[in-house]
Amino acid sequence: MRVQPKPLLSFLLNPFGTHARGIEYRDGALIIDARRGRTVHLQDLADPPSMKRGLLGTTVRIRTDDAIGISLKGVNYQHADTFAREVRKAWTTFNLGRFEEKRGTIDDILDTIVKLGEPTRYPAACVLSPILDEARSLETTLFSKLPTEAIGENNLGQIRRIRSFIHNASRWRDQAIAKFETEELARWENFFDTFEKNPLTPEQRLSIVADEDATLVLAGAGSGKTSVITAKAGYLVKAGIQRPDEILLLAFAKDAAREMSERIEERCGEPLEVRTFHALAYDIIGAVEGTKPALAAHATDDKAFLALIRDILRALVSTDSDASRAIIRWFSYTHLEDKSEWDFEQKHEYYTFIEKADLRTLQGERVKSFEELMIANWLFENGIEYEYEPDYEHDLPHTGRRRYCPDFRLKNSGVYIEHFGVRRKKIGDGSDKLLTAPFVDREEYLAGMAWKREVHSAYSTTLIETFSYEREESRLLEALAEKIAPFETCQPRPRETLFDRVVELNQVDSFVQLLGTFLRHYKGGGYNLADCDAKGRKLKLGRRAQAFLSIFGPVYAEYQRQLGNRIDFEDMILRASEYAENGQYRSPYRHILVDEFQDISRSRGRLVRALKSQHQNARVFAVGDDWQSIYRFAGSDINLMRDFGSEFGGTFDGRSGVHRTVDLGRTFRSVDKIAYAARKFVLKNPAQLPKTIIPAGKAIHPAIQVVSTFRHDPEEKLRQVLQALSNLAAPGNQRSSVLLLGRYKHVAPADLPKLKREFSNLDLSFRTIHSSKGLEADHVVVLNLFRGRTGFPSEIVDDPLLSLVSPDAELFDNAEERRVMYVAMTRARRTLTLMGSASKQSAFVCELLADPEYGIVTKDKGQALDEGCTECGGHLLTFPLKGGQTRYRCEHAELCGHSLSACSECGTGLPKRKDTSGEAECSCGATFCACPECQNGWLVERSSRYGPFLGCVTYPICKGRKRL
């Protein structure tokens, strides 16, 4: 049957032939006669043809599923009506036939809907999503095309049921999940009661029956995560959900894998192998390639890996290359951040920064600025013997100043070097104006410069001057070389000797670890040097990033050269991932269970994703604690856990990243005061995932204490702590376990064997915090908390350079170190003792002490007072002296040096100035005359050749005085 307008009318209505000239229906298809003709099959019609009468005839309109409209104008009404009726009849018949063809699919959808009401399996998104997609496709391509009167009441009821599912899919699924979990928990109650010695908790049981596309179990410290993952595997097998060979359990260490395998077989009677990531990857490579490539010796040994990096560094130093020079420059000064006094508004801020940087020279002394470090190390590298801050060779009596100590003295020539912290700028008359840092009194500083010049002139000693503006102009060391040349002959030390010196100073290990961490992230993430350099510029990491990359490039090239045909761990994981992604390896696994998920790296995550994607109904079940993610140096990326849904989740009802998170919500280890304090502390970083914590018990007495140590007494203070713990009664008269923790191995007490003998009723041991993960003890003592580059928090771990090989850098200060501290805190069952440094107190200890909510107790002197240091803006600390006396010193003892004697009456108090009376009063009641010159001093009796007088207690910093 064909329908078309009369020729003249067709020409008038369609002069350019842009519309249809005729439509013919033949053999289940509409043939469109037009300039660009096409054939439309009945299944592609969105609805039957429609008609609209007009003055110049009837228009026939056709609409297809792809929303294309076809119009034929000027048709005879009678012909158009006959044509439309014929096509409608054929279209209806065709779709009714398709309805019967789809009967199997329709019945499957209806069966799924029925099962949602009485679910016997967890209604995961990956199971329901294909059904929902099929239902929506049927609605669009079939149901919407069926006239109600033609399909019958029974079919119509089925369609309405499916349409209701389409519109309420998420709500129905949620209801089904709730119903399934309630009934499943009851069905498996006996299994959960008897799987371990103690019944599993409600949270553990819920995490086991939850079976979403991706399920993340947040397992806090001591919450029984191993029980969860082993019970999950047993449940999957016993419930008939999966066969043992369809379940993949992944652990990070052989020991953990072996333990879980044994526990599953013991509890469930089913042999189920737990694999490590590297074992799985190696087997995948072997299955695809037919043979397994040789492994590098360090492939699964972190110590061997870091030893190799160190050997490569040493070998590069021995060559005459740019890399050799770059390595020595790194340890001399380029490892430092591009900051100086001019980047800080207060002395206190600057001093804090300097102390963290731990400016120790190659000769071994600590210096007070980056520029002094550059000068000292240049002298050492060039074999020029020097002294740092020696006493000036001439006495300078009656100056009213502290003893004069120039910055450097060259031993052979006797020449002195003074480095002046001044910059310069041009002013209107063309001359230079000298400027000082924001917190420095310019006039006073320039007067000090002039006085030093006068001293050297008066005593005919040679003074070489260097300036901060020379560093700003990138010529400090060149200028120094020129100024020294007339007096000293350079005898450069071999670079191997310099490297050995750096090793002696324990400065190599931290750099090797940084290189190793960077290498793993770099290789696992598929980065290149150009990308890293560009990112460094974007993040404004400055010359330090460029200096690092100039070393890393040759180190990586040599590392790859030494690998040869062997493969390392990163190669293994990446190659296995590629085989899984391109289908060369066919995964049998439908459930992938991952332990310690917080330690997963980006390359491991890629492998898990590749295995999961091979089966539409495959699931990932991950157990971990982002609060305990402390292995960034081994390649772990906490963002995989934080973005768990987007990384591993499914799709359903228009939503992506569908996943389930179950919070185990309790700890079987720590008492409340420790558990809650640790939770509050770690959640200071808003990026950490919140968790509910239910402690193991209630502490009657304070559970956390801070003990501050001085240079002379850390061993004695530790003994006092251990004696106090020894006096505490252990439950059931058993020996109390005491775990000593350190950020680094060298923190271990040298006399540990002696301490064990001395406190025989204590089960005493030492571990680094990283190696203590998974352990617990009645009492935990964290040693050597101090502020510094190798202190705690360590300034090395969260190095900004790692952001060059990390998709999302952690912006929160000391983010990983905060988690390390959390791990340390949560090893303790009953008490936690933090051994801090009185003079360089750890930022973490200061934070804990500053907030009363933590409930920290301390009976020590040595804590910061509310009283500020008037010299730098820091805090004053109490330092005990012999005879029970006390002295108050600035927390920046070496840099600021400000100190105050205690009250002469009581020997311990600090007199405070009254607002209006001109007096300073101590808490003991003694009063003193307030100093007329400074803000916080008071006058004490002094003597001189002219007789006794009242002088400021801070003399010689303040020369305030008054007659008796």
JSON list of C-alpha atoms in Angstrom, two decimals, residues 783-949:
[
{"chain": "A", "resi": 783, "resn": "LEU", "atom": "CA", "xyz": [59.31, 7.13, 73.50]},
{"chain": "A", "resi": 784, "resn": "ASN", "atom": "CA", "xyz": [61.12, 10.20, 72.22]},
{"chain": "A", "resi": 785, "resn": "LEU", "atom": "CA", "xyz": [58.31, 12.47, 71.08]},
{"chain": "A", "resi": 786, "resn": "PHE", "atom": "CA", "xyz": [60.03, 15.67, 70.01]},
{"chain": "A", "resi": 787, "resn": "ARG", "atom": "CA", "xyz": [59.83, 18.38, 67.39]},
{"chain": "A", "resi": 788, "resn": "GLY", "atom": "CA", "xyz": [62.25, 17.88, 64.50]},
{"chain": "A", "resi": 789, "resn": "ARG", "atom": "CA", "xyz": [62.78, 16.41, 61.06]},
{"chain": "A", "resi": 790, "resn": "THR", "atom": "CA", "xyz": [63.40, 12.93, 62.45]},
{"chain": "A", "resi": 791, "resn": "GLY", "atom": "CA", "xyz": [61.16, 13.44, 65.48]},
{"chain": "A", "resi": 792, "resn": "PHE", "atom": "CA", "xyz": [57.54, 12.51, 65.94]},
{"chain": "A", "resi": 793, "resn": "PRO", "atom": "CA", "xyz": [55.67, 13.69, 63.98]},
{"chain": "A", "resi": 794, "resn": "SER", "atom": "CA", "xyz": [58.38, 12.98, 61.45]},
{"chain": "A", "resi": 795, "resn": "GLU", "atom": "CA", "xyz": [58.89, 15.73, 58.90]},
{"chain": "A", "resi": 796, "resn": "ILE", "atom": "CA", "xyz": [60.01, 13.15, 56.30]},
{"chain": "A", "resi": 797, "resn": "VAL", "atom": "CA", "xyz": [56.97, 10.92, 55.80]},
{"chain": "A", "resi": 798, "resn": "ASP", "atom": "CA", "xyz": [54.54, 13.56, 54.60]},
{"chain": "A", "resi": 799, "resn": "ASP", "atom": "CA", "xyz": [57.11, 15.12, 52.29]},
{"chain": "A", "resi": 800, "resn": "PRO", "atom": "CA", "xyz": [55.41, 17.44, 49.76]},
{"chain": "A", "resi": 801, "resn": "LEU", "atom": "CA", "xyz": [57.51, 15.84, 47.01]},
{"chain": "A", "resi": 802, "resn": "LEU", "atom": "CA", "xyz": [55.28, 12.76, 47.16]},
{"chain": "A", "resi": 803, "resn": "SER", "atom": "CA", "xyz": [52.43, 14.87, 45.79]},
{"chain": "A", "resi": 804, "resn": "LEU", "atom": "CA", "xyz": [54.26, 14.69, 42.43]},
{"chain": "A", "resi": 805, "resn": "VAL", "atom": "CA", "xyz": [53.28, 11.00, 42.17]},
{"chain": "A", "resi": 806, "resn": "SER", "atom": "CA", "xyz": [49.97, 11.04, 44.00]},
{"chain": "A", "resi": 807, "resn": "PRO", "atom": "CA", "xyz": [46.63, 11.82, 42.29]},
{"chain": "A", "resi": 808, "resn": "ASP", "atom": "CA", "xyz": [45.29, 13.56, 45.39]},
{"chain": "A", "resi": 809, "resn": "ALA", "atom": "CA", "xyz": [47.80, 14.84, 47.89]},
{"chain": "A", "resi": 810, "resn": "GLU", "atom": "CA", "xyz": [46.75, 14.96, 51.52]},
{"chain": "A", "resi": 811, "resn": "LEU", "atom": "CA", "xyz": [46.43, 18.63, 52.38]},
{"chain": "A", "resi": 812, "resn": "PHE", "atom": "CA", "xyz": [46.17, 18.17, 56.14]},
{"chain": "A", "resi": 813, "resn": "ASP", "atom": "CA", "xyz": [49.47, 18.74, 57.97]},
{"chain": "A", "resi": 814, "resn": "ASN", "atom": "CA", "xyz": [51.14, 15.54, 59.21]},
{"chain": "A", "resi": 815, "resn": "ALA", "atom": "CA", "xyz": [48.21, 13.47, 57.91]},
{"chain": "A", "resi": 816, "resn": "GLU", "atom": "CA", "xyz": [50.00, 10.12, 57.82]},
{"chain": "A", "resi": 817, "resn": "GLU", "atom": "CA", "xyz": [51.98, 10.81, 61.00]},
{"chain": "A", "resi": 818, "resn": "ARG", "atom": "CA", "xyz": [48.70, 11.49, 62.79]},
{"chain": "A", "resi": 819, "resn": "ARG", "atom": "CA", "xyz": [47.57, 8.02, 61.79]},
{"chain": "A", "resi": 820, "resn": "VAL", "atom": "CA", "xyz": [50.90, 6.59, 63.03]},
{"chain": "A", "resi": 821, "resn": "MET", "atom": "CA", "xyz": [50.22, 8.26, 66.38]},
{"chain": "A", "resi": 822, "resn": "TYR", "atom": "CA", "xyz": [46.72, 6.76, 66.40]},
{"chain": "A", "resi": 823, "resn": "VAL", "atom": "CA", "xyz": [48.20, 3.30, 65.86]},
{"chain": "A", "resi": 824, "resn": "ALA", "atom": "CA", "xyz": [50.58, 3.88, 68.78]},
{"chain": "A", "resi": 825, "resn": "MET", "atom": "CA", "xyz": [47.77, 5.06, 71.07]},
{"chain": "A", "resi": 826, "resn": "THR", "atom": "CA", "xyz": [45.48, 2.14, 70.26]},
{"chain": "A", "resi": 827, "resn": "ARG", "atom": "CA", "xyz": [48.01, -0.57, 71.12]},
{"chain": "A", "resi": 828, "resn": "ALA", "atom": "CA", "xyz": [47.22, 0.16, 74.79]},
{"chain": "A", "resi": 829, "resn": "ARG", "atom": "CA", "xyz": [44.58, -1.67, 76.80]},
{"chain": "A", "resi": 830, "resn": "ARG", "atom": "CA", "xyz": [44.86, 0.09, 80.18]},
{"chain": "A", "resi": 831, "resn": "THR", "atom": "CA", "xyz": [47.33, 3.02, 80.14]},
{"chain": "A", "resi": 832, "resn": "LEU", "atom": "CA", "xyz": [49.24, 5.12, 77.66]},
{"chain": "A", "resi": 833, "resn": "THR", "atom": "CA", "xyz": [52.35, 7.15, 78.52]},
{"chain": "A", "resi": 834, "resn": "LEU", "atom": "CA", "xyz": [53.82, 9.71, 76.13]},
{"chain": "A", "resi": 835, "resn": "MET", "atom": "CA", "xyz": [57.49, 10.57, 76.74]},
{"chain": "A", "resi": 836, "resn": "GLY", "atom": "CA", "xyz": [57.85, 14.09, 75.33]},
{"chain": "A", "resi": 837, "resn": "SER", "atom": "CA", "xyz": [60.75, 16.52, 75.10]},
{"chain": "A", "resi": 838, "resn": "ALA", "atom": "CA", "xyz": [60.55, 19.47, 77.48]},
{"chain": "A", "resi": 839, "resn": "SER", "atom": "CA", "xyz": [62.61, 21.78, 75.25]},
{"chain": "A", "resi": 840, "resn": "LYS", "atom": "CA", "xyz": [61.33, 20.60, 71.84]},
{"chain": "A", "resi": 841, "resn": "GLN", "atom": "CA", "xyz": [57.91, 19.28, 72.63]},
{"chain": "A", "resi": 842, "resn": "SER", "atom": "CA", "xyz": [56.20, 17.32, 69.89]},
{"chain": "A", "resi": 843, "resn": "ALA", "atom": "CA", "xyz": [53.37, 19.13, 68.13]},
{"chain": "A", "resi": 844, "resn": "PHE", "atom": "CA", "xyz": [51.17, 16.11, 68.89]},
{"chain": "A", "resi": 845, "resn": "VAL", "atom": "CA", "xyz": [51.89, 16.27, 72.62]},
{"chain": "A", "resi": 846, "resn": "CYS", "atom": "CA", "xyz": [51.23, 20.03, 72.64]},
{"chain": "A", "resi": 847, "resn": "GLU", "atom": "CA", "xyz": [47.90, 19.42, 70.89]},
{"chain": "A", "resi": 848, "resn": "LEU", "atom": "CA", "xyz": [46.86, 16.76, 73.39]},
{"chain": "A", "resi": 849, "resn": "LEU", "atom": "CA", "xyz": [47.86, 18.88, 76.39]},
{"chain": "A", "resi": 850, "resn": "ALA", "atom": "CA", "xyz": [46.06, 21.96, 75.06]},
{"chain": "A", "resi": 851, "resn": "ASP", "atom": "CA", "xyz": [42.61, 20.31, 74.96]},
{"chain": "A", "resi": 852, "resn": "PRO", "atom": "CA", "xyz": [41.16, 19.29, 78.37]},
{"chain": "A", "resi": 853, "resn": "GLU", "atom": "CA", "xyz": [38.75, 16.91, 76.63]},
{"chain": "A", "resi": 854, "resn": "TYR", "atom": "CA", "xyz": [41.60, 14.45, 76.06]},
{"chain": "A", "resi": 855, "resn": "GLY", "atom": "CA", "xyz": [41.97, 14.03, 79.82]},
{"chain": "A", "resi": 856, "resn": "ILE", "atom": "CA", "xyz": [45.77, 14.03, 79.73]},
{"chain": "A", "resi": 857, "resn": "VAL", "atom": "CA", "xyz": [47.52, 14.18, 83.10]},
{"chain": "A", "resi": 858, "resn": "THR", "atom": "CA", "xyz": [51.06, 15.38, 83.80]},
{"chain": "A", "resi": 859, "resn": "LYS", "atom": "CA", "xyz": [52.92, 15.95, 87.04]},
{"chain": "A", "resi": 860, "resn": "ASP", "atom": "CA", "xyz": [56.05, 17.12, 85.30]},
{"chain": "A", "resi": 861, "resn": "LYS", "atom": "CA", "xyz": [57.74, 20.39, 85.27]},
{"chain": "A", "resi": 862, "resn": "GLY", "atom": "CA", "xyz": [58.88, 21.28, 81.81]},
{"chain": "A", "resi": 863, "resn": "GLN", "atom": "CA", "xyz": [55.47, 22.05, 80.37]},
{"chain": "A", "resi": 864, "resn": "ALA", "atom": "CA", "xyz": [54.76, 25.25, 78.50]},
{"chain": "A", "resi": 865, "resn": "LEU", "atom": "CA", "xyz": [53.23, 28.05, 80.55]},
{"chain": "A", "resi": 866, "resn": "ASP", "atom": "CA", "xyz": [50.60, 30.53, 79.48]},
{"chain": "A", "resi": 867, "resn": "GLU", "atom": "CA", "xyz": [53.40, 33.07, 79.93]},
{"chain": "A", "resi": 868, "resn": "GLY", "atom": "CA", "xyz": [54.88, 33.96, 76.54]},
{"chain": "A", "resi": 869, "resn": "CYS", "atom": "CA", "xyz": [58.49, 34.69, 75.72]},
{"chain": "A", "resi": 870, "resn": "THR", "atom": "CA", "xyz": [58.81, 38.41, 75.15]},
{"chain": "A", "resi": 871, "resn": "GLU", "atom": "CA", "xyz": [61.80, 37.91, 72.85]},
{"chain": "A", "resi": 872, "resn": "CYS", "atom": "CA", "xyz": [60.29, 35.63, 70.21]},
{"chain": "A", "resi": 873, "resn": "GLY", "atom": "CA", "xyz": [56.62, 35.05, 71.04]},
{"chain": "A", "resi": 874, "resn": "GLY", "atom": "CA", "xyz": [57.09, 31.40, 72.00]},
{"chain": "A", "resi": 875, "resn": "HIS", "atom": "CA", "xyz": [56.32, 29.84, 75.38]},
{"chain": "A", "resi": 876, "resn": "LEU", "atom": "CA", "xyz": [58.34, 29.57, 78.55]},
{"chain": "A", "resi": 877, "resn": "LEU", "atom": "CA", "xyz": [59.22, 26.13, 79.92]},
{"chain": "A", "resi": 878, "resn": "THR", "atom": "CA", "xyz": [60.17, 25.18, 83.45]},
{"chain": "A", "resi": 879, "resn": "PHE", "atom": "CA", "xyz": [63.60, 23.62, 83.91]},
{"chain": "A", "resi": 880, "resn": "PRO", "atom": "CA", "xyz": [64.51, 22.11, 87.27]},
{"chain": "A", "resi": 881, "resn": "LEU", "atom": "CA", "xyz": [67.88, 23.02, 88.77]},
{"chain": "A", "resi": 882, "resn": "LYS", "atom": "CA", "xyz": [69.82, 21.45, 91.59]},
{"chain": "A", "resi": 883, "resn": "GLY", "atom": "CA", "xyz": [68.53, 22.15, 95.07]},
{"chain": "A", "resi": 884, "resn": "GLY", "atom": "CA", "xyz": [64.92, 22.21, 93.95]},
{"chain": "A", "resi": 885, "resn": "GLN", "atom": "CA", "xyz": [65.29, 25.56, 92.19]},
{"chain": "A", "resi": 886, "resn": "THR", "atom": "CA", "xyz": [63.65, 26.29, 88.85]},
{"chain": "A", "resi": 887, "resn": "ARG", "atom": "CA", "xyz": [64.60, 28.35, 85.84]},
{"chain": "A", "resi": 888, "resn": "TYR", "atom": "CA", "xyz": [62.27, 29.40, 83.06]},
{"chain": "A", "resi": 889, "resn": "ARG", "atom": "CA", "xyz": [63.56, 29.23, 79.51]},
{"chain": "A", "resi": 890, "resn": "CYS", "atom": "CA", "xyz": [62.07, 29.86, 76.10]},
{"chain": "A", "resi": 891, "resn": "GLU", "atom": "CA", "xyz": [60.98, 26.72, 74.28]},
{"chain": "A", "resi": 892, "resn": "HIS", "atom": "CA", "xyz": [63.42, 27.73, 71.54]},
{"chain": "A", "resi": 893, "resn": "ALA", "atom": "CA", "xyz": [66.38, 27.44, 73.89]},
{"chain": "A", "resi": 894, "resn": "GLU", "atom": "CA", "xyz": [69.14, 27.29, 71.26]},
{"chain": "A", "resi": 895, "resn": "LEU", "atom": "CA", "xyz": [67.73, 29.93, 68.93]},
{"chain": "A", "resi": 896, "resn": "CYS", "atom": "CA", "xyz": [66.14, 32.45, 71.29]},
{"chain": "A", "resi": 897, "resn": "GLY", "atom": "CA", "xyz": [67.99, 31.86, 74.53]},
{"chain": "A", "resi": 898, "resn": "HIS", "atom": "CA", "xyz": [65.64, 33.97, 76.60]},
{"chain": "A", "resi": 899, "resn": "SER", "atom": "CA", "xyz": [65.38, 32.78, 80.21]},
{"chain": "A", "resi": 900, "resn": "LEU", "atom": "CA", "xyz": [64.19, 33.98, 83.61]},
{"chain": "A", "resi": 901, "resn": "SER", "atom": "CA", "xyz": [65.26, 33.00, 87.10]},
{"chain": "A", "resi": 902, "resn": "ALA", "atom": "CA", "xyz": [62.50, 31.75, 89.35]},
{"chain": "A", "resi": 903, "resn": "CYS", "atom": "CA", "xyz": [61.34, 33.71, 92.35]},
{"chain": "A", "resi": 904, "resn": "SER", "atom": "CA", "xyz": [64.25, 34.10, 94.79]},
{"chain": "A", "resi": 905, "resn": "GLU", "atom": "CA", "xyz": [61.93, 33.51, 97.74]},
{"chain": "A", "resi": 906, "resn": "CYS", "atom": "CA", "xyz": [60.28, 30.20, 96.82]},
{"chain": "A", "resi": 907, "resn": "GLY", "atom": "CA", "xyz": [62.68, 29.09, 94.09]},
{"chain": "A", "resi": 908, "resn": "THR", "atom": "CA", "xyz": [59.95, 27.77, 91.80]},
{"chain": "A", "resi": 909, "resn": "GLY", "atom": "CA", "xyz": [57.35, 30.46, 91.06]},
{"chain": "A", "resi": 910, "resn": "LEU", "atom": "CA", "xyz": [57.41, 33.07, 88.31]},
{"chain": "A", "resi": 911, "resn": "PRO", "atom": "CA", "xyz": [56.59, 36.58, 89.52]},
{"chain": "A", "resi": 912, "resn": "LYS", "atom": "CA", "xyz": [54.06, 38.32, 87.30]},
{"chain": "A", "resi": 913, "resn": "ARG", "atom": "CA", "xyz": [53.74, 42.04, 86.81]},
{"chain": "A", "resi": 914, "resn": "LYS", "atom": "CA", "xyz": [50.70, 43.81, 88.22]},
{"chain": "A", "resi": 915, "resn": "ASP", "atom": "CA", "xyz": [48.98, 46.21, 85.88]},
{"chain": "A", "resi": 916, "resn": "THR", "atom": "CA", "xyz": [49.35, 49.50, 87.74]},
{"chain": "A", "resi": 917, "resn": "SER", "atom": "CA", "xyz": [51.40, 49.10, 90.93]},
{"chain": "A", "resi": 918, "resn": "GLY", "atom": "CA", "xyz": [54.84, 48.77, 89.35]},
{"chain": "A", "resi": 919, "resn": "GLU", "atom": "CA", "xyz": [55.30, 45.49, 91.20]},
{"chain": "A", "resi": 920, "resn": "ALA", "atom": "CA", "xyz": [55.71, 41.86, 90.21]},
{"chain": "A", "resi": 921, "resn": "GLU", "atom": "CA", "xyz": [54.15, 39.30, 92.53]},
{"chain": "A", "resi": 922, "resn": "CYS", "atom": "CA", "xyz": [54.85, 35.58, 92.81]},
{"chain": "A", "resi": 923, "resn": "SER", "atom": "CA", "xyz": [52.26, 32.98, 93.66]},
{"chain": "A", "resi": 924, "resn": "CYS", "atom": "CA", "xyz": [54.12, 32.46, 96.95]},
{"chain": "A", "resi": 925, "resn": "GLY", "atom": "CA", "xyz": [53.26, 36.05, 97.95]},
{"chain": "A", "resi": 926, "resn": "ALA", "atom": "CA", "xyz": [56.72, 37.62, 97.45]},
{"chain": "A", "resi": 927, "resn": "THR", "atom": "CA", "xyz": [56.75, 40.96, 95.64]},
{"chain": "A", "resi": 928, "resn": "PHE", "atom": "CA", "xyz": [59.46, 42.62, 93.56]},
{"chain": "A", "resi": 929, "resn": "CYS", "atom": "CA", "xyz": [59.97, 45.89, 91.82]},
{"chain": "A", "resi": 930, "resn": "ALA", "atom": "CA", "xyz": [58.97, 45.52, 88.19]},
{"chain": "A", "resi": 931, "resn": "CYS", "atom": "CA", "xyz": [61.69, 46.29, 85.63]},
{"chain": "A", "resi": 932, "resn": "PRO", "atom": "CA", "xyz": [61.22, 49.78, 84.15]},
{"chain": "A", "resi": 933, "resn": "GLU", "atom": "CA", "xyz": [62.66, 48.70, 80.79]},
{"chain": "A", "resi": 934, "resn": "CYS", "atom": "CA", "xyz": [61.27, 45.30, 79.75]},
{"chain": "A", "resi": 935, "resn": "GLN", "atom": "CA", "xyz": [57.80, 43.77, 79.84]},
{"chain": "A", "resi": 936, "resn": "ASN", "atom": "CA", "xyz": [58.20, 40.69, 82.03]},
{"chain": "A", "resi": 937, "resn": "GLY", "atom": "CA", "xyz": [61.35, 41.18, 84.11]},
{"chain": "A", "resi": 938, "resn": "TRP", "atom": "CA", "xyz": [61.66, 42.24, 87.73]},
{"chain": "A", "resi": 939, "resn": "LEU", "atom": "CA", "xyz": [64.56, 43.71, 89.68]},
{"chain": "A", "resi": 940, "resn": "VAL", "atom": "CA", "xyz": [66.87, 41.68, 91.87]},
{"chain": "A", "resi": 941, "resn": "GLU", "atom": "CA", "xyz": [69.88, 42.80, 93.88]},
{"chain": "A", "resi": 942, "resn": "ARG", "atom": "CA", "xyz": [73.16, 42.79, 91.97]},
{"chain": "A", "resi": 943, "resn": "SER", "atom": "CA", "xyz": [76.63, 44.13, 92.67]},
{"chain": "A", "resi": 944, "resn": "SER", "atom": "CA", "xyz": [79.21, 46.02, 90.66]},
{"chain": "A", "resi": 945, "resn": "ARG", "atom": "CA", "xyz": [82.48, 47.82, 91.36]},
{"chain": "A", "resi": 946, "resn": "TYR", "atom": "CA", "xyz": [80.37, 50.82, 92.29]},
{"chain": "A", "resi": 947, "resn": "GLY", "atom": "CA", "xyz": [78.38, 48.87, 94.86]},
{"chain": "A", "resi": 948, "resn": "PRO", "atom": "CA", "xyz": [75.06, 47.02, 95.02]},
{"chain": "A", "resi": 949, "resn": "PHE", "atom": "CA", "xyz": [72.10, 47.96, 92.82]}
]
